[in-house]
């Protein structure tokens, strides 16, 4: 179920709805994300910018941090909605990689049209993962 089209549509809708709350007065590039956990919960997030520019945060990271702060660490799918189907930045790929390279990343544009999908490992090759610190 989690991997089927219905779930993907649901996640895109959720990211699209969340995107309304993006706080992006500087870039005007609103991003919404929706993260599905293996336990079946969905955590959404938006980008939150700041007058001190580097203090802002991406939508994907907000969703991941909300989930992790509630005890969730196993992720199946993250949907990201932007104006034009933009792809997650390198920092967000790295944050997602901490919790597994199998996470499916799906992208959609502002109309909710799915524009691309990848497994995280495809878009973060040779990732630096937690095992590197112990192995
Ligand atoms: N942004 C995200 O929220 N996610 C990404 O993966 C790419 C960029 C945000 C950061 C900033 O608020 C705006 O989009 C423009 O870079």
JSON list of N, CA, C and O in Angstrom, two decimals, residues 22-66:
[
{"chain": "A", "resi": 22, "resn": "UNK", "atom": "N", "xyz": [4.42, 27.79, 3.95]},
{"chain": "A", "resi": 22, "resn": "UNK", "atom": "CA", "xyz": [5.83, 28.14, 3.74]},
{"chain": "A", "resi": 22, "resn": "UNK", "atom": "C", "xyz": [6.06, 29.60, 4.14]},
{"chain": "A", "resi": 22, "resn": "UNK", "atom": "O", "xyz": [5.27, 30.49, 3.79]},
{"chain": "A", "resi": 23, "resn": "UNK", "atom": "N", "xyz": [7.15, 29.82, 4.86]},
{"chain": "A", "resi": 23, "resn": "UNK", "atom": "CA", "xyz": [7.53, 31.19, 5.20]},
{"chain": "A", "resi": 23, "resn": "UNK", "atom": "C", "xyz": [8.77, 31.51, 4.37]},
{"chain": "A", "resi": 23, "resn": "UNK", "atom": "O", "xyz": [9.89, 31.14, 4.73]},
{"chain": "A", "resi": 24, "resn": "UNK", "atom": "N", "xyz": [8.55, 32.08, 3.21]},
{"chain": "A", "resi": 24, "resn": "UNK", "atom": "CA", "xyz": [9.65, 32.29, 2.25]},
{"chain": "A", "resi": 24, "resn": "UNK", "atom": "C", "xyz": [9.61, 33.69, 1.64]},
{"chain": "A", "resi": 24, "resn": "UNK", "atom": "O", "xyz": [9.53, 33.85, 0.42]},
{"chain": "A", "resi": 25, "resn": "UNK", "atom": "N", "xyz": [9.64, 34.73, 2.52]},
{"chain": "A", "resi": 25, "resn": "UNK", "atom": "CA", "xyz": [9.52, 36.10, 2.02]},
{"chain": "A", "resi": 25, "resn": "UNK", "atom": "C", "xyz": [10.75, 36.57, 1.25]},
{"chain": "A", "resi": 25, "resn": "UNK", "atom": "O", "xyz": [10.68, 37.60, 0.58]},
{"chain": "A", "resi": 26, "resn": "UNK", "atom": "N", "xyz": [11.87, 35.86, 1.34]},
{"chain": "A", "resi": 26, "resn": "UNK", "atom": "CA", "xyz": [13.10, 36.32, 0.69]},
{"chain": "A", "resi": 26, "resn": "UNK", "atom": "C", "xyz": [13.28, 35.66, -0.68]},
{"chain": "A", "resi": 26, "resn": "UNK", "atom": "O", "xyz": [13.53, 36.34, -1.67]},
{"chain": "A", "resi": 27, "resn": "UNK", "atom": "N", "xyz": [13.12, 34.35, -0.72]},
{"chain": "A", "resi": 27, "resn": "UNK", "atom": "CA", "xyz": [13.29, 33.67, -2.02]},
{"chain": "A", "resi": 27, "resn": "UNK", "atom": "C", "xyz": [11.99, 33.62, -2.82]},
{"chain": "A", "resi": 27, "resn": "UNK", "atom": "O", "xyz": [12.01, 33.44, -4.03]},
{"chain": "A", "resi": 28, "resn": "UNK", "atom": "N", "xyz": [10.86, 33.71, -2.12]},
{"chain": "A", "resi": 28, "resn": "UNK", "atom": "CA", "xyz": [9.55, 33.50, -2.75]},
{"chain": "A", "resi": 28, "resn": "UNK", "atom": "C", "xyz": [9.46, 32.14, -3.41]},
{"chain": "A", "resi": 28, "resn": "UNK", "atom": "O", "xyz": [8.72, 31.94, -4.38]},
{"chain": "A", "resi": 29, "resn": "UNK", "atom": "N", "xyz": [10.25, 31.19, -2.92]},
{"chain": "A", "resi": 29, "resn": "UNK", "atom": "CA", "xyz": [10.21, 29.82, -3.45]},
{"chain": "A", "resi": 29, "resn": "UNK", "atom": "C", "xyz": [9.63, 28.93, -2.34]},
{"chain": "A", "resi": 29, "resn": "UNK", "atom": "O", "xyz": [10.33, 28.49, -1.43]},
{"chain": "A", "resi": 30, "resn": "UNK", "atom": "N", "xyz": [8.33, 28.73, -2.44]},
{"chain": "A", "resi": 30, "resn": "UNK", "atom": "CA", "xyz": [7.63, 27.97, -1.40]},
{"chain": "A", "resi": 30, "resn": "UNK", "atom": "C", "xyz": [7.81, 26.47, -1.62]},
{"chain": "A", "resi": 30, "resn": "UNK", "atom": "O", "xyz": [7.67, 25.98, -2.75]},
{"chain": "A", "resi": 31, "resn": "UNK", "atom": "N", "xyz": [8.12, 25.76, -0.54]},
{"chain": "A", "resi": 31, "resn": "UNK", "atom": "CA", "xyz": [8.32, 24.31, -0.62]},
{"chain": "A", "resi": 31, "resn": "UNK", "atom": "C", "xyz": [7.46, 23.64, 0.46]},
{"chain": "A", "resi": 31, "resn": "UNK", "atom": "O", "xyz": [7.40, 24.13, 1.60]},
{"chain": "A", "resi": 32, "resn": "UNK", "atom": "N", "xyz": [6.83, 22.55, 0.07]},
{"chain": "A", "resi": 32, "resn": "UNK", "atom": "CA", "xyz": [6.08, 21.73, 1.03]},
{"chain": "A", "resi": 32, "resn": "UNK", "atom": "C", "xyz": [6.59, 20.30, 0.94]},
{"chain": "A", "resi": 32, "resn": "UNK", "atom": "O", "xyz": [6.92, 19.83, -0.15]},
{"chain": "A", "resi": 33, "resn": "UNK", "atom": "N", "xyz": [6.66, 19.63, 2.07]},
{"chain": "A", "resi": 33, "resn": "UNK", "atom": "CA", "xyz": [7.12, 18.23, 2.07]},
{"chain": "A", "resi": 33, "resn": "UNK", "atom": "C", "xyz": [6.16, 17.40, 2.91]},
{"chain": "A", "resi": 33, "resn": "UNK", "atom": "O", "xyz": [5.52, 17.92, 3.84]},
{"chain": "A", "resi": 34, "resn": "UNK", "atom": "N", "xyz": [6.06, 16.12, 2.57]},
{"chain": "A", "resi": 34, "resn": "UNK", "atom": "CA", "xyz": [5.27, 15.19, 3.39]},
{"chain": "A", "resi": 34, "resn": "UNK", "atom": "C", "xyz": [6.04, 13.87, 3.44]},
{"chain": "A", "resi": 34, "resn": "UNK", "atom": "O", "xyz": [6.40, 13.31, 2.40]},
{"chain": "A", "resi": 35, "resn": "UNK", "atom": "N", "xyz": [6.29, 13.43, 4.65]},
{"chain": "A", "resi": 35, "resn": "UNK", "atom": "CA", "xyz": [7.15, 12.27, 4.89]},
{"chain": "A", "resi": 35, "resn": "UNK", "atom": "C", "xyz": [6.31, 11.13, 5.49]},
{"chain": "A", "resi": 35, "resn": "UNK", "atom": "O", "xyz": [5.67, 11.31, 6.53]},
{"chain": "A", "resi": 36, "resn": "UNK", "atom": "N", "xyz": [6.35, 9.99, 4.82]},
{"chain": "A", "resi": 36, "resn": "UNK", "atom": "CA", "xyz": [5.61, 8.80, 5.29]},
{"chain": "A", "resi": 36, "resn": "UNK", "atom": "C", "xyz": [6.55, 7.90, 6.08]},
{"chain": "A", "resi": 36, "resn": "UNK", "atom": "O", "xyz": [7.60, 7.49, 5.58]},
{"chain": "A", "resi": 37, "resn": "UNK", "atom": "N", "xyz": [6.17, 7.57, 7.31]},
{"chain": "A", "resi": 37, "resn": "UNK", "atom": "CA", "xyz": [6.98, 6.64, 8.12]},
{"chain": "A", "resi": 37, "resn": "UNK", "atom": "C", "xyz": [6.50, 5.21, 7.88]},
{"chain": "A", "resi": 37, "resn": "UNK", "atom": "O", "xyz": [5.38, 4.98, 7.42]},
{"chain": "A", "resi": 38, "resn": "UNK", "atom": "N", "xyz": [7.37, 4.26, 8.24]},
{"chain": "A", "resi": 38, "resn": "UNK", "atom": "CA", "xyz": [6.98, 2.84, 8.10]},
{"chain": "A", "resi": 38, "resn": "UNK", "atom": "C", "xyz": [5.80, 2.51, 9.00]},
{"chain": "A", "resi": 38, "resn": "UNK", "atom": "O", "xyz": [5.05, 1.57, 8.73]},
{"chain": "A", "resi": 39, "resn": "UNK", "atom": "N", "xyz": [5.65, 3.29, 10.08]},
{"chain": "A", "resi": 39, "resn": "UNK", "atom": "CA", "xyz": [4.51, 3.05, 10.98]},
{"chain": "A", "resi": 39, "resn": "UNK", "atom": "C", "xyz": [3.22, 3.64, 10.43]},
{"chain": "A", "resi": 39, "resn": "UNK", "atom": "O", "xyz": [2.17, 3.52, 11.04]},
{"chain": "A", "resi": 40, "resn": "UNK", "atom": "N", "xyz": [3.31, 4.30, 9.27]},
{"chain": "A", "resi": 40, "resn": "UNK", "atom": "CA", "xyz": [2.10, 4.78, 8.60]},
{"chain": "A", "resi": 40, "resn": "UNK", "atom": "C", "xyz": [1.72, 6.21, 8.91]},
{"chain": "A", "resi": 40, "resn": "UNK", "atom": "O", "xyz": [0.67, 6.68, 8.49]},
{"chain": "A", "resi": 41, "resn": "UNK", "atom": "N", "xyz": [2.58, 6.91, 9.65]},
{"chain": "A", "resi": 41, "resn": "UNK", "atom": "CA", "xyz": [2.26, 8.31, 9.96]},
{"chain": "A", "resi": 41, "resn": "UNK", "atom": "C", "xyz": [2.83, 9.24, 8.88]},
{"chain": "A", "resi": 41, "resn": "UNK", "atom": "O", "xyz": [3.80, 8.88, 8.20]},
{"chain": "A", "resi": 42, "resn": "UNK", "atom": "N", "xyz": [2.24, 10.38, 8.75]},
{"chain": "A", "resi": 42, "resn": "UNK", "atom": "CA", "xyz": [2.73, 11.38, 7.78]},
{"chain": "A", "resi": 42, "resn": "UNK", "atom": "C", "xyz": [3.10, 12.66, 8.55]},
{"chain": "A", "resi": 42, "resn": "UNK", "atom": "O", "xyz": [2.28, 13.18, 9.32]},
{"chain": "A", "resi": 43, "resn": "UNK", "atom": "N", "xyz": [4.31, 13.11, 8.33]},
{"chain": "A", "resi": 43, "resn": "UNK", "atom": "CA", "xyz": [4.78, 14.37, 8.92]},
{"chain": "A", "resi": 43, "resn": "UNK", "atom": "C", "xyz": [5.01, 15.34, 7.77]},
{"chain": "A", "resi": 43, "resn": "UNK", "atom": "O", "xyz": [5.71, 15.00, 6.81]},
{"chain": "A", "resi": 44, "resn": "UNK", "atom": "N", "xyz": [4.44, 16.54, 7.88]},
{"chain": "A", "resi": 44, "resn": "UNK", "atom": "CA", "xyz": [4.68, 17.51, 6.81]},
{"chain": "A", "resi": 44, "resn": "UNK", "atom": "C", "xyz": [5.65, 18.58, 7.27]},
{"chain": "A", "resi": 44, "resn": "UNK", "atom": "O", "xyz": [6.00, 18.66, 8.46]},
{"chain": "A", "resi": 45, "resn": "UNK", "atom": "N", "xyz": [6.12, 19.38, 6.33]},
{"chain": "A", "resi": 45, "resn": "UNK", "atom": "CA", "xyz": [7.05, 20.46, 6.65]},
{"chain": "A", "resi": 45, "resn": "UNK", "atom": "C", "xyz": [7.06, 21.49, 5.54]},
{"chain": "A", "resi": 45, "resn": "UNK", "atom": "O", "xyz": [6.61, 21.21, 4.42]},
{"chain": "A", "resi": 46, "resn": "UNK", "atom": "N", "xyz": [7.52, 22.68, 5.89]},
{"chain": "A", "resi": 46, "resn": "UNK", "atom": "CA", "xyz": [7.66, 23.76, 4.90]},
{"chain": "A", "resi": 46, "resn": "UNK", "atom": "C", "xyz": [9.01, 24.43, 5.11]},
{"chain": "A", "resi": 46, "resn": "UNK", "atom": "O", "xyz": [9.61, 24.31, 6.19]},
{"chain": "A", "resi": 47, "resn": "UNK", "atom": "N", "xyz": [9.47, 25.14, 4.08]},
{"chain": "A", "resi": 47, "resn": "UNK", "atom": "CA", "xyz": [10.69, 25.92, 4.29]},
{"chain": "A", "resi": 47, "resn": "UNK", "atom": "C", "xyz": [10.37, 27.16, 5.13]},
{"chain": "A", "resi": 47, "resn": "UNK", "atom": "O", "xyz": [9.30, 27.77, 4.99]},
{"chain": "A", "resi": 48, "resn": "UNK", "atom": "N", "xyz": [11.29, 27.47, 6.01]},
{"chain": "A", "resi": 48, "resn": "UNK", "atom": "CA", "xyz": [11.11, 28.60, 6.93]},
{"chain": "A", "resi": 48, "resn": "UNK", "atom": "C", "xyz": [12.36, 29.46, 6.84]},
{"chain": "A", "resi": 48, "resn": "UNK", "atom": "O", "xyz": [13.44, 29.04, 7.27]},
{"chain": "A", "resi": 49, "resn": "UNK", "atom": "N", "xyz": [12.21, 30.62, 6.23]},
{"chain": "A", "resi": 49, "resn": "UNK", "atom": "CA", "xyz": [13.38, 31.49, 6.00]},
{"chain": "A", "resi": 49, "resn": "UNK", "atom": "C", "xyz": [13.55, 32.46, 7.17]},
{"chain": "A", "resi": 49, "resn": "UNK", "atom": "O", "xyz": [12.71, 32.54, 8.07]},
{"chain": "A", "resi": 50, "resn": "UNK", "atom": "N", "xyz": [14.66, 33.17, 7.13]},
{"chain": "A", "resi": 50, "resn": "UNK", "atom": "CA", "xyz": [14.99, 34.09, 8.23]},
{"chain": "A", "resi": 50, "resn": "UNK", "atom": "C", "xyz": [15.74, 35.28, 7.66]},
{"chain": "A", "resi": 50, "resn": "UNK", "atom": "O", "xyz": [16.50, 35.13, 6.69]},
{"chain": "A", "resi": 51, "resn": "UNK", "atom": "N", "xyz": [15.56, 36.45, 8.29]},
{"chain": "A", "resi": 51, "resn": "UNK", "atom": "CA", "xyz": [16.25, 37.66, 7.86]},
{"chain": "A", "resi": 51, "resn": "UNK", "atom": "C", "xyz": [17.77, 37.44, 7.90]},
{"chain": "A", "resi": 51, "resn": "UNK", "atom": "O", "xyz": [18.50, 38.03, 7.09]},
{"chain": "A", "resi": 52, "resn": "UNK", "atom": "N", "xyz": [18.23, 36.62, 8.83]},
{"chain": "A", "resi": 52, "resn": "UNK", "atom": "CA", "xyz": [19.62, 36.17, 8.82]},
{"chain": "A", "resi": 52, "resn": "UNK", "atom": "C", "xyz": [19.63, 34.90, 7.95]},
{"chain": "A", "resi": 52, "resn": "UNK", "atom": "O", "xyz": [19.34, 33.80, 8.44]},
{"chain": "A", "resi": 53, "resn": "UNK", "atom": "N", "xyz": [19.86, 35.07, 6.66]},
{"chain": "A", "resi": 53, "resn": "UNK", "atom": "CA", "xyz": [19.56, 34.03, 5.67]},
{"chain": "A", "resi": 53, "resn": "UNK", "atom": "C", "xyz": [19.98, 32.60, 6.04]},
{"chain": "A", "resi": 53, "resn": "UNK", "atom": "O", "xyz": [19.20, 31.67, 5.87]},
{"chain": "A", "resi": 54, "resn": "UNK", "atom": "N", "xyz": [21.21, 32.39, 6.54]},
{"chain": "A", "resi": 54, "resn": "UNK", "atom": "CA", "xyz": [21.61, 31.00, 6.80]},
{"chain": "A", "resi": 54, "resn": "UNK", "atom": "C", "xyz": [20.82, 30.33, 7.92]},
{"chain": "A", "resi": 54, "resn": "UNK", "atom": "O", "xyz": [20.90, 29.11, 8.10]},
{"chain": "A", "resi": 55, "resn": "UNK", "atom": "N", "xyz": [20.06, 31.10, 8.66]},
{"chain": "A", "resi": 55, "resn": "UNK", "atom": "CA", "xyz": [19.28, 30.50, 9.76]},
{"chain": "A", "resi": 55, "resn": "UNK", "atom": "C", "xyz": [17.98, 29.86, 9.27]},
{"chain": "A", "resi": 55, "resn": "UNK", "atom": "O", "xyz": [17.25, 29.25, 10.06]},
{"chain": "A", "resi": 56, "resn": "UNK", "atom": "N", "xyz": [17.68, 29.98, 7.99]},
{"chain": "A", "resi": 56, "resn": "UNK", "atom": "CA", "xyz": [16.48, 29.34, 7.44]},
{"chain": "A", "resi": 56, "resn": "UNK", "atom": "C", "xyz": [16.66, 27.84, 7.35]},
{"chain": "A", "resi": 56, "resn": "UNK", "atom": "O", "xyz": [17.76, 27.31, 7.53]},
{"chain": "A", "resi": 57, "resn": "UNK", "atom": "N", "xyz": [15.55, 27.16, 7.06]},
{"chain": "A", "resi": 57, "resn": "UNK", "atom": "CA", "xyz": [15.61, 25.69, 6.96]},
{"chain": "A", "resi": 57, "resn": "UNK", "atom": "C", "xyz": [14.68, 25.21, 5.85]},
{"chain": "A", "resi": 57, "resn": "UNK", "atom": "O", "xyz": [13.63, 25.83, 5.59]},
{"chain": "A", "resi": 58, "resn": "UNK", "atom": "N", "xyz": [15.07, 24.11, 5.22]},
{"chain": "A", "resi": 58, "resn": "UNK", "atom": "CA", "xyz": [14.28, 23.54, 4.12]},
{"chain": "A", "resi": 58, "resn": "UNK", "atom": "C", "xyz": [13.07, 22.75, 4.64]},
{"chain": "A", "resi": 58, "resn": "UNK", "atom": "O", "xyz": [13.09, 22.22, 5.76]},
{"chain": "A", "resi": 59, "resn": "UNK", "atom": "N", "xyz": [12.10, 22.61, 3.77]},
{"chain": "A", "resi": 59, "resn": "UNK", "atom": "CA", "xyz": [10.87, 21.88, 4.10]},
{"chain": "A", "resi": 59, "resn": "UNK", "atom": "C", "xyz": [11.14, 20.42, 4.45]},
{"chain": "A", "resi": 59, "resn": "UNK", "atom": "O", "xyz": [10.55, 19.87, 5.39]},
{"chain": "A", "resi": 60, "resn": "UNK", "atom": "N", "xyz": [12.04, 19.78, 3.72]},
{"chain": "A", "resi": 60, "resn": "UNK", "atom": "CA", "xyz": [12.32, 18.36, 3.95]},
{"chain": "A", "resi": 60, "resn": "UNK", "atom": "C", "xyz": [12.88, 18.15, 5.35]},
{"chain": "A", "resi": 60, "resn": "UNK", "atom": "O", "xyz": [12.54, 17.21, 6.05]},
{"chain": "A", "resi": 61, "resn": "UNK", "atom": "N", "xyz": [13.80, 19.05, 5.74]},
{"chain": "A", "resi": 61, "resn": "UNK", "atom": "CA", "xyz": [14.41, 18.90, 7.05]},
{"chain": "A", "resi": 61, "resn": "UNK", "atom": "C", "xyz": [13.40, 19.12, 8.16]},
{"chain": "A", "resi": 61, "resn": "UNK", "atom": "O", "xyz": [13.42, 18.44, 9.18]},
{"chain": "A", "resi": 62, "resn": "UNK", "atom": "N", "xyz": [12.49, 20.07, 7.96]},
{"chain": "A", "resi": 62, "resn": "UNK", "atom": "CA", "xyz": [11.45, 20.29, 8.98]},
{"chain": "A", "resi": 62, "resn": "UNK", "atom": "C", "xyz": [10.63, 19.01, 9.15]},
{"chain": "A", "resi": 62, "resn": "UNK", "atom": "O", "xyz": [10.38, 18.56, 10.27]},
{"chain": "A", "resi": 63, "resn": "UNK", "atom": "N", "xyz": [10.26, 18.39, 8.04]},
{"chain": "A", "resi": 63, "resn": "UNK", "atom": "CA", "xyz": [9.46, 17.16, 8.12]},
{"chain": "A", "resi": 63, "resn": "UNK", "atom": "C", "xyz": [10.24, 16.05, 8.83]},
{"chain": "A", "resi": 63, "resn": "UNK", "atom": "O", "xyz": [9.70, 15.36, 9.71]},
{"chain": "A", "resi": 64, "resn": "UNK", "atom": "N", "xyz": [11.52, 15.88, 8.46]},
{"chain": "A", "resi": 64, "resn": "UNK", "atom": "CA", "xyz": [12.33, 14.82, 9.09]},
{"chain": "A", "resi": 64, "resn": "UNK", "atom": "C", "xyz": [12.50, 15.11, 10.58]},
{"chain": "A", "resi": 64, "resn": "UNK", "atom": "O", "xyz": [12.34, 14.21, 11.42]},
{"chain": "A", "resi": 65, "resn": "UNK", "atom": "N", "xyz": [12.78, 16.35, 10.92]},
{"chain": "A", "resi": 65, "resn": "UNK", "atom": "CA", "xyz": [13.04, 16.66, 12.33]},
{"chain": "A", "resi": 65, "resn": "UNK", "atom": "C", "xyz": [11.76, 16.54, 13.17]},
{"chain": "A", "resi": 65, "resn": "UNK", "atom": "O", "xyz": [11.82, 16.12, 14.33]},
{"chain": "A", "resi": 66, "resn": "UNK", "atom": "N", "xyz": [10.64, 16.88, 12.58]},
{"chain": "A", "resi": 66, "resn": "UNK", "atom": "CA", "xyz": [9.38, 16.68, 13.31]},
{"chain": "A", "resi": 66, "resn": "UNK", "atom": "C", "xyz": [9.19, 15.20, 13.61]},
{"chain": "A", "resi": 66, "resn": "UNK", "atom": "O", "xyz": [8.83, 14.81, 14.73]}
]
